[in-house]
Short mmCIF file of C-alpha atoms in Angstrom, two decimals:
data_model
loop_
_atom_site.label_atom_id
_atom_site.label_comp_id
_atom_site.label_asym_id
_atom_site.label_seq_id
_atom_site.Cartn_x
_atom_site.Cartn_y
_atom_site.Cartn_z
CA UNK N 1 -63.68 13.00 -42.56
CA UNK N 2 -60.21 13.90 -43.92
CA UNK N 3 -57.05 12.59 -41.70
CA UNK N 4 -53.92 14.52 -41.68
CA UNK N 5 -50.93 12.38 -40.38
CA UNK N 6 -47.38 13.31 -40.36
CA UNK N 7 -43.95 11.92 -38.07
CA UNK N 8 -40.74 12.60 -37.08
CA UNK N 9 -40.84 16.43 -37.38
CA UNK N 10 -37.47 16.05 -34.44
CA UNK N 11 -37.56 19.96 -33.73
CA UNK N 12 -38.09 21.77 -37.31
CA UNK N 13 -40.33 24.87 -37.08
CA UNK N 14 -39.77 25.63 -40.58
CA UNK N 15 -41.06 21.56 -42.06
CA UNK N 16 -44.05 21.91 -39.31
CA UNK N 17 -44.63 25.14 -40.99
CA UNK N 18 -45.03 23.49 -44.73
CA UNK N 19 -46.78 20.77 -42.97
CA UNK N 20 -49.53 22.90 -41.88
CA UNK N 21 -49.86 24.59 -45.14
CA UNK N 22 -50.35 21.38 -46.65
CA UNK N 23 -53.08 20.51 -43.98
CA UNK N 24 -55.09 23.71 -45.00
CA UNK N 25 -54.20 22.91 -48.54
CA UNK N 26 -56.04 19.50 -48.02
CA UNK N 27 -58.67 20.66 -46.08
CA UNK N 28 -57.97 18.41 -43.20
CA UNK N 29 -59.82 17.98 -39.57
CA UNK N 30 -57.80 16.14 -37.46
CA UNK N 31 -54.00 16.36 -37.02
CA UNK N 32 -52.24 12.77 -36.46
CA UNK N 33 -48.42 13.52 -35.27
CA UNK N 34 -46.88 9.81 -34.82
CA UNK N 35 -44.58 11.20 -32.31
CA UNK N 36 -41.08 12.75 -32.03
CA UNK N 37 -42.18 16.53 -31.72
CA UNK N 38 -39.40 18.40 -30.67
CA UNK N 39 -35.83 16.45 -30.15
CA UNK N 40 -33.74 16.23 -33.17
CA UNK N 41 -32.40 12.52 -31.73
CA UNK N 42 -28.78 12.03 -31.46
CA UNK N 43 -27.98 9.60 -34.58
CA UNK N 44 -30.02 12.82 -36.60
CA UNK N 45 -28.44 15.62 -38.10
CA UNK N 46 -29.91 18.66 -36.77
CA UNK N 47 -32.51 19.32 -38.84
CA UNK N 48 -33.24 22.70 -41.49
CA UNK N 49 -35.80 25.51 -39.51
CA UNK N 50 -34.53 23.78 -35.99
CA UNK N 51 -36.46 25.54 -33.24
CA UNK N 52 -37.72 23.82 -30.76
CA UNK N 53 -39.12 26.66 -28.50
CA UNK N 54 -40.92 28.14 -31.62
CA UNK N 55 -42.05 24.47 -32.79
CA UNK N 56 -44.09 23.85 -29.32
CA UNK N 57 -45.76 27.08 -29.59
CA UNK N 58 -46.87 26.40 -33.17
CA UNK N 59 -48.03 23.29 -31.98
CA UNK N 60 -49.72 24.27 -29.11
CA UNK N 61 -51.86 26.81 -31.38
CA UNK N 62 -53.18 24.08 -32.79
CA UNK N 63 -53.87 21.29 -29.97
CA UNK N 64 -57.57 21.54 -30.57
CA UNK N 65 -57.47 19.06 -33.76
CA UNK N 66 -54.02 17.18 -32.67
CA UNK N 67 -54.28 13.57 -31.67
CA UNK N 68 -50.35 12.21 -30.69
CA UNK N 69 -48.46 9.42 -29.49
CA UNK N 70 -44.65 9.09 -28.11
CA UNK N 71 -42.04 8.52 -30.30
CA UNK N 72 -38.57 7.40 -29.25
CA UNK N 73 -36.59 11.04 -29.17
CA UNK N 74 -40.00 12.05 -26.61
CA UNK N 75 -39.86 12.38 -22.97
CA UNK N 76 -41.72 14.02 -19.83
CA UNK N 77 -39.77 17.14 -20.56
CA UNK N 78 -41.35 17.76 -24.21
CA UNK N 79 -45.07 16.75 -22.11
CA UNK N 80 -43.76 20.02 -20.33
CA UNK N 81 -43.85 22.28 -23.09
CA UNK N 82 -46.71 20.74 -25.15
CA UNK N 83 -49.99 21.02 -23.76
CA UNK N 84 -51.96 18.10 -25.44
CA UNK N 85 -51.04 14.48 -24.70
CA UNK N 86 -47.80 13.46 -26.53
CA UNK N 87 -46.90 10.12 -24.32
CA UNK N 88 -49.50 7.57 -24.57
CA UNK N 89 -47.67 4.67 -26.46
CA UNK N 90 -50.51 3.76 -29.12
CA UNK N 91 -53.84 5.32 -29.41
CA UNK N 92 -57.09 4.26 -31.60
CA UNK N 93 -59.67 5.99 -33.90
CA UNK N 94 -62.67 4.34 -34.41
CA UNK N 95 -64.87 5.19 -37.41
CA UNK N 96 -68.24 4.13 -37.77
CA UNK N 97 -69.28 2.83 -41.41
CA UNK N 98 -72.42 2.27 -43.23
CA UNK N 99 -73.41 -1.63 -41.60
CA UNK N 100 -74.43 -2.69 -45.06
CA UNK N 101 -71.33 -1.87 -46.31
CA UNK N 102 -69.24 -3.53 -43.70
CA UNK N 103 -70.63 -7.04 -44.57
CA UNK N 104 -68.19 -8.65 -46.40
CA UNK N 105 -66.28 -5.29 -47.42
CA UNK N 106 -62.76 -4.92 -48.49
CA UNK N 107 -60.29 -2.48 -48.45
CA UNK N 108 -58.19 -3.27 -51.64
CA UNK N 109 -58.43 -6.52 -51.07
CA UNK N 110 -58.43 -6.53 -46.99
CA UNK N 111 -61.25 -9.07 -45.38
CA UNK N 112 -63.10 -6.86 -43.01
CA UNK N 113 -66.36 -9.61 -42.64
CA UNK N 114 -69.16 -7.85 -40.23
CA UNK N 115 -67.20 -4.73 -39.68
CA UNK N 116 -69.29 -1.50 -38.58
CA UNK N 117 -65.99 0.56 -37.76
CA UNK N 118 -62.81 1.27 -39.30
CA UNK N 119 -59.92 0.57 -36.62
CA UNK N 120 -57.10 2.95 -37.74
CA UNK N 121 -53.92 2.07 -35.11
CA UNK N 122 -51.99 4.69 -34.39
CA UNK N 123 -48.26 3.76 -32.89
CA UNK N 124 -44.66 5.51 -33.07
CA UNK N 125 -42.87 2.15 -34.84
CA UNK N 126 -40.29 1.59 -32.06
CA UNK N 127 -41.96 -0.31 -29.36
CA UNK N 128 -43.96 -2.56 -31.85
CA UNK N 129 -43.57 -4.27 -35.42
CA UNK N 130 -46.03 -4.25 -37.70
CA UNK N 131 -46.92 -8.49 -37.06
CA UNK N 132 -47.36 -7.35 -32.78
CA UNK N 133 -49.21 -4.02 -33.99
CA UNK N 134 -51.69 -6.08 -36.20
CA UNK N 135 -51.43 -8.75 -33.68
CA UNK N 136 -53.28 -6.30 -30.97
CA UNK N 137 -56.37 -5.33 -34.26
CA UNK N 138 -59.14 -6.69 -35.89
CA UNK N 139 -58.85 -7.80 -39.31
CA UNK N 140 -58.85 -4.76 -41.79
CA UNK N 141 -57.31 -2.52 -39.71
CA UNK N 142 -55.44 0.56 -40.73
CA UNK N 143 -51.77 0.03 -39.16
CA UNK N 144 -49.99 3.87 -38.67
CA UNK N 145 -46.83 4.93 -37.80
CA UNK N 146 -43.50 6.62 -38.49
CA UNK N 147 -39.81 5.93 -36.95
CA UNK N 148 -38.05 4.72 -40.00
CA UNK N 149 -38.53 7.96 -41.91
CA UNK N 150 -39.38 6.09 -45.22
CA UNK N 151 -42.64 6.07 -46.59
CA UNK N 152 -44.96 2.83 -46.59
CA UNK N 153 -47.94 2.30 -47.91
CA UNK N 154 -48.88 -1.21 -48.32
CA UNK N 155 -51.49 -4.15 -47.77
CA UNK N 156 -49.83 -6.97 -45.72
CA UNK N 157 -51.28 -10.54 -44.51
CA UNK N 158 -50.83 -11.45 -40.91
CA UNK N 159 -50.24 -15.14 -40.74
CA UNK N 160 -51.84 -17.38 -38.11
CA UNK N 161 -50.65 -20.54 -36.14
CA UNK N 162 -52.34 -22.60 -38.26
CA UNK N 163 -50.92 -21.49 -41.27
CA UNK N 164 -47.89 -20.91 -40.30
CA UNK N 165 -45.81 -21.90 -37.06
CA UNK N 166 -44.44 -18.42 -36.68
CA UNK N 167 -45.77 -15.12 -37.46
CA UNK N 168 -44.98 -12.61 -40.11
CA UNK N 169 -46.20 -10.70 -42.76
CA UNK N 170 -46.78 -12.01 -46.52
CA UNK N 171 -47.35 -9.34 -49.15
CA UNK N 172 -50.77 -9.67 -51.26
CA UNK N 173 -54.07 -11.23 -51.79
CA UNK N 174 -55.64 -13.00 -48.65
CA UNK N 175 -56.25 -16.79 -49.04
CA UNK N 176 -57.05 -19.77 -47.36
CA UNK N 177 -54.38 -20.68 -45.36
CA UNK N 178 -54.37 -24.39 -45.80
CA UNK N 179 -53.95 -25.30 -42.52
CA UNK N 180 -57.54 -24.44 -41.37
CA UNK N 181 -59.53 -23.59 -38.40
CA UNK N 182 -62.95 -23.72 -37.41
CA UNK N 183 -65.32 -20.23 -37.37
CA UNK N 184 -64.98 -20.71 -33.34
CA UNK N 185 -60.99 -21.04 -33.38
CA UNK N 186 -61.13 -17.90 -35.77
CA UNK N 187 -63.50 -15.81 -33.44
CA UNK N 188 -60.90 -17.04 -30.16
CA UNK N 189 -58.20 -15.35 -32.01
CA UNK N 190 -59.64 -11.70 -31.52
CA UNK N 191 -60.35 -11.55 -35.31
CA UNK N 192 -56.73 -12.15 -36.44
CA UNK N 193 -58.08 -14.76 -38.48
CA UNK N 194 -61.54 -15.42 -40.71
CA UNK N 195 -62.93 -18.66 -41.09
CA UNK N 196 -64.53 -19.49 -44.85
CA UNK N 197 -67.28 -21.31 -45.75
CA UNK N 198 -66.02 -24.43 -45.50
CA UNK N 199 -64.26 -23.60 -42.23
CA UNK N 200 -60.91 -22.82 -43.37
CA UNK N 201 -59.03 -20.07 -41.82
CA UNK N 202 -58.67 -16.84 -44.01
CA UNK N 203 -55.39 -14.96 -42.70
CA UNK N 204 -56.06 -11.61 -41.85
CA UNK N 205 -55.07 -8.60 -43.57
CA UNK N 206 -54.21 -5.17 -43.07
CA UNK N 207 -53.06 -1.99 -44.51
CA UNK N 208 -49.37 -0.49 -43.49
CA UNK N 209 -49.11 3.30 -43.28
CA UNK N 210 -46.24 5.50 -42.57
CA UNK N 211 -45.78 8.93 -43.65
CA UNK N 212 -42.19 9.26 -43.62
CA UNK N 213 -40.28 12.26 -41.98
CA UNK N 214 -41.37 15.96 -42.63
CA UNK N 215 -38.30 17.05 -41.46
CA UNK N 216 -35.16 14.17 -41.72
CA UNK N 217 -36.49 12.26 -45.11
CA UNK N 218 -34.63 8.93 -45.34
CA UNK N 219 -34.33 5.97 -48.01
CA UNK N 220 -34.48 8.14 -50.92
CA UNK N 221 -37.56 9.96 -50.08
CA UNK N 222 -38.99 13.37 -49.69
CA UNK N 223 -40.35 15.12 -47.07
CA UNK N 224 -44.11 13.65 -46.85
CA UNK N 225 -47.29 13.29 -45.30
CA UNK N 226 -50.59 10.59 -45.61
CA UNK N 227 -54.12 11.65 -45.83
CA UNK N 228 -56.74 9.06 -44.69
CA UNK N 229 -59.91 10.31 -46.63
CA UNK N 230 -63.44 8.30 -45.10
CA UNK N 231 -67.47 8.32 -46.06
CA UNK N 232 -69.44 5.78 -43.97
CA UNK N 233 -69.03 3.07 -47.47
CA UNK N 234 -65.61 3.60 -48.58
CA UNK N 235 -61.85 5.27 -47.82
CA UNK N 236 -59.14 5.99 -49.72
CA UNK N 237 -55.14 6.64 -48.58
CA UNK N 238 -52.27 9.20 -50.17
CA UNK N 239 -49.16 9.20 -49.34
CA UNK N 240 -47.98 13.46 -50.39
CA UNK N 241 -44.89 15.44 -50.51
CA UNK N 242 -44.94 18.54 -48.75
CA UNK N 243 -44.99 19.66 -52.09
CA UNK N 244 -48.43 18.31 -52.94
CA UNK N 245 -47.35 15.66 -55.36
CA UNK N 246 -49.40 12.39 -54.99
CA UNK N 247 -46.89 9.44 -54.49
CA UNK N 248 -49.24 6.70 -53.82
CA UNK N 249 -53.21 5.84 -53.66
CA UNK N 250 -55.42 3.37 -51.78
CA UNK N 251 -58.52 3.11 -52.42
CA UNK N 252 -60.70 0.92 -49.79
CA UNK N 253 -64.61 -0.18 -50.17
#
């Protein structure tokens, strides 16, 4: 199955159009649009192609394969003109993945122990940070969304109480935390932990994905989408410019 995801197109007919082009290009099934269809947001420029009556038909055409959530700039009046669900807050695909494979997986390093579905998390970025987003996920999950406009793809470590006495994120490798927990404490966390062999507590980890803006690029970057690429034993990520060019890769087991 091949993922299309893009955000933040805030009204552009014309970057919708050269998003689409790039979905046939990849040879994509389902459309992921991590909210803020049609309104260009007041702190924005108005965007190149701006057209919002034209953008909600093109959309429209192709509600069959779009999956959405609300971004900040939506509201019941863009539900009006769209006719697929644009105002859920978060939604949730659930893969299913070879069981064999799941035991003691990774995904570039992520602990995903006695997984038999990839979560991927789809939000908008403005009601949730990444630590509550993971906070609400197994383990291993795939953390999407868009707001900031700037490109992320990433692994991140979600630290626990007992490694930590506040949460936040911690770039790299998992590890054993130090300050430990017993496999039951782990489980009682909703998987936000692992416990090791010796009863430790692993910190769970995650992969961060944002597409950036097709539309209103910020940070230095171009206009861009992500594809999520999955088999039932392994997936791999790409972060794209509209243009095609490959900006970043990775590859899960």
């Amino acid at each position: 199955m091949r993922i299309f995801i893009i955000s933040d197109i805030h009204g552009s007919l014309s970057a919708f159009d050269k998003a689409m082009e790039a979905y046939s290009r990849e040879k994509a099934g389902l459309l992921v649009i991590c909210g803020d269809y049609l309104n260009h947001g007041p702190r924005n420029d108005i965007p190149d192609g701006y057209d919002t009556k034209g953008l909600a038909a093109a959309l429209n055409k192709v509600k069959s394969f779009v999956l959405g959530v609300r971004g900040n700039c939506d509201s019941e009046v863009d539900q009006m003109m769209l006719e697929f669900p644009v105002l859920a807050p978060y939604t949730t695909i659930l893969l299913p993945r070879d069981e064999a494979a799941g035991k003691g997986a990774s995904c570039g390093g992520l602990q995903t122990e006695g997984a038999v579905c990839r979560r991927i998390f789809v939000h908008h970025g403005h009601l949730y940070t990444a630590e509550e987003a993971a906070k609400l996920n197994p383990a291993g999950a795939v953390i999407v969304s868009g707001h900031t406009h700037v490109p992320v793809l990433e692994r991140f470590v979600l630290k626990t109480e007992a490694s930590s006495d506040e949460a936040g994120l911690q770039s790299g490798e998992s590890g054993a935390s130090g300050g430990g927990c017993t496999p039951a404490e782990a489980a009682c966390r909703g998987g936000n932990c692992l416990p090791s062999a010796d009863g430790t507590c692993i910190p769970a980890s995650y992969v961060l994905l944002n597409p950036g803006s097709v539309s209103i690029p910020k940070g230095g970057s171009e206009p861009g989408y992500a594809v999520i690429e999955t088999c039932p034993d392994a997936m791999t990520i790409r972060l794209c410019s509209l243009a095609g060019k490959t900006l970043k890769v990775l590859e899960c087991q």
